[in-house]
Short mmCIF file of C-alpha atoms in Angstrom, two decimals:
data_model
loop_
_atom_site.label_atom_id
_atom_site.label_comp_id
_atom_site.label_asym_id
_atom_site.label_seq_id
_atom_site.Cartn_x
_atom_site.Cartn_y
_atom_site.Cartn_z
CA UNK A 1 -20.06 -23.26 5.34
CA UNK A 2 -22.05 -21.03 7.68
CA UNK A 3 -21.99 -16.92 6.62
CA UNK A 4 -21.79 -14.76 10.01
CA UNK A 5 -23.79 -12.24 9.66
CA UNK A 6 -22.96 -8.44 8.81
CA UNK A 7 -21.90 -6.04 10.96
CA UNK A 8 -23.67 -2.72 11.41
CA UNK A 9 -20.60 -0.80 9.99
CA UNK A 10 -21.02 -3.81 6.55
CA UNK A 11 -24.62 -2.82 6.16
CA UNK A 12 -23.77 1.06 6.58
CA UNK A 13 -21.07 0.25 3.74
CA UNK A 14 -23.28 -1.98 1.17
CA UNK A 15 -25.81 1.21 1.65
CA UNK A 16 -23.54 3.67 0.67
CA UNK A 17 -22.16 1.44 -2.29
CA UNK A 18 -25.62 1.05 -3.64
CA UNK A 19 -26.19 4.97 -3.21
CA UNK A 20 -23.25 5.78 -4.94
CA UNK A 21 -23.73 3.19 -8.16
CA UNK A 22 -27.45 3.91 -8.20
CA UNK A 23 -26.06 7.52 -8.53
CA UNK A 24 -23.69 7.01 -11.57
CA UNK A 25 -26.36 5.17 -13.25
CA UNK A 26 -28.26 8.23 -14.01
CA UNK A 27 -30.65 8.14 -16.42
CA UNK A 28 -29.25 4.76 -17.49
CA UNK A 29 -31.86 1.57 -16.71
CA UNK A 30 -31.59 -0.78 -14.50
CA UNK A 31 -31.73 -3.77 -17.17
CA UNK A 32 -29.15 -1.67 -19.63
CA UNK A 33 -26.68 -1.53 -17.16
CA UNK A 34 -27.22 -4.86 -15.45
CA UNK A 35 -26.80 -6.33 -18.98
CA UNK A 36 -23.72 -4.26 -20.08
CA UNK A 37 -22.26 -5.17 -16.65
CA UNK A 38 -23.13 -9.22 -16.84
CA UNK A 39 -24.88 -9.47 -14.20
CA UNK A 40 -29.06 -9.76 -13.71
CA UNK A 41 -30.80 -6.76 -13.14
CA UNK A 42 -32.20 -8.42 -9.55
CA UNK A 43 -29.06 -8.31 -8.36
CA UNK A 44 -28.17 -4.44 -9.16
CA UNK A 45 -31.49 -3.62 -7.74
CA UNK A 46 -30.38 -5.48 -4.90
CA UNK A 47 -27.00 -3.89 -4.68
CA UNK A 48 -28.60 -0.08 -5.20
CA UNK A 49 -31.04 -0.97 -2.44
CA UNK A 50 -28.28 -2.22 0.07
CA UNK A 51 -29.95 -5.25 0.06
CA UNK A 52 -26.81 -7.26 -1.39
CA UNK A 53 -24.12 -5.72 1.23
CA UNK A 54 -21.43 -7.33 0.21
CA UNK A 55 -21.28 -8.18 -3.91
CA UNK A 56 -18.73 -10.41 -5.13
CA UNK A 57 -15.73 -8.36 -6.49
CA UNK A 58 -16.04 -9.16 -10.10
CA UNK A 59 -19.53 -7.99 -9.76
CA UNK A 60 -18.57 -4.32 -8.68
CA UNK A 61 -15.60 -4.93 -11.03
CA UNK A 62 -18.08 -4.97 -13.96
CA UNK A 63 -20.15 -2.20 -12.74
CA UNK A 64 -17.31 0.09 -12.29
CA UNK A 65 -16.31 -0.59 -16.38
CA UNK A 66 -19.46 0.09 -17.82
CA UNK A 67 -20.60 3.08 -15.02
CA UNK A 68 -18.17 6.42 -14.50
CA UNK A 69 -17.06 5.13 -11.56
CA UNK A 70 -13.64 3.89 -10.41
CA UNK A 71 -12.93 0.89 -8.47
CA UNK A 72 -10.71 3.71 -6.34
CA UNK A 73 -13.85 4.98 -5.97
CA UNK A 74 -16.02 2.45 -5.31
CA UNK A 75 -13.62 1.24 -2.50
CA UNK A 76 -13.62 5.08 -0.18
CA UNK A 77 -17.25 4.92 -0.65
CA UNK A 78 -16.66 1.12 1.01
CA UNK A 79 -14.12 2.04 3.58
CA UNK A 80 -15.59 5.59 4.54
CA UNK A 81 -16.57 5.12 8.25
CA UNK A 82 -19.55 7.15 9.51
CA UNK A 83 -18.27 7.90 13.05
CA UNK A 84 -15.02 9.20 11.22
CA UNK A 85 -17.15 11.65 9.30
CA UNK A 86 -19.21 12.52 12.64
CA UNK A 87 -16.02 13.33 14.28
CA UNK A 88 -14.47 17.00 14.17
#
């Protein structure tokens, strides 16, 4: 199966994502939070950096239990659309 590849407005999106959790992680490390989440801590680096765009939904799933996030949350930071907050 060949992966199209992201769309501007997908990158924009995994960067704001990875803002956001890198944000509720606070003072919280990497590796304690990767490991309380079950994931490795390459991939939440990758996901803070905006580098994994699009994680799997169990992965953000697990990230939004052990962070104080919610997945409501999680998915207006997803769905927020820059030229909607550039328009007034």
């Amino acid at each position: 199966m060949v992966r199209l590849p992201l769309t501007a407005e997908q990158l924009a999106a995994g960067k704001r994502l990875g803002a956001q959790i890198r944000q509720a992680r606070g003072d919280l490390t990497l590796g304690d939070v990767a490991q309380a989440a079950g994931i490795s801590p390459e991939t939440l680096r990758k996901i803070e950096t905006g580098r994994l765009a699009t994680p799997a939904f169990s992965t953000i799933a697990a990230l939004a239990r052990v962070l104080p996030l919610s997945l409501d949350q999680l998915a207006e930071t997803c769905l927020a659309r820059d030229d909607l907050e550039n328009t007034g």
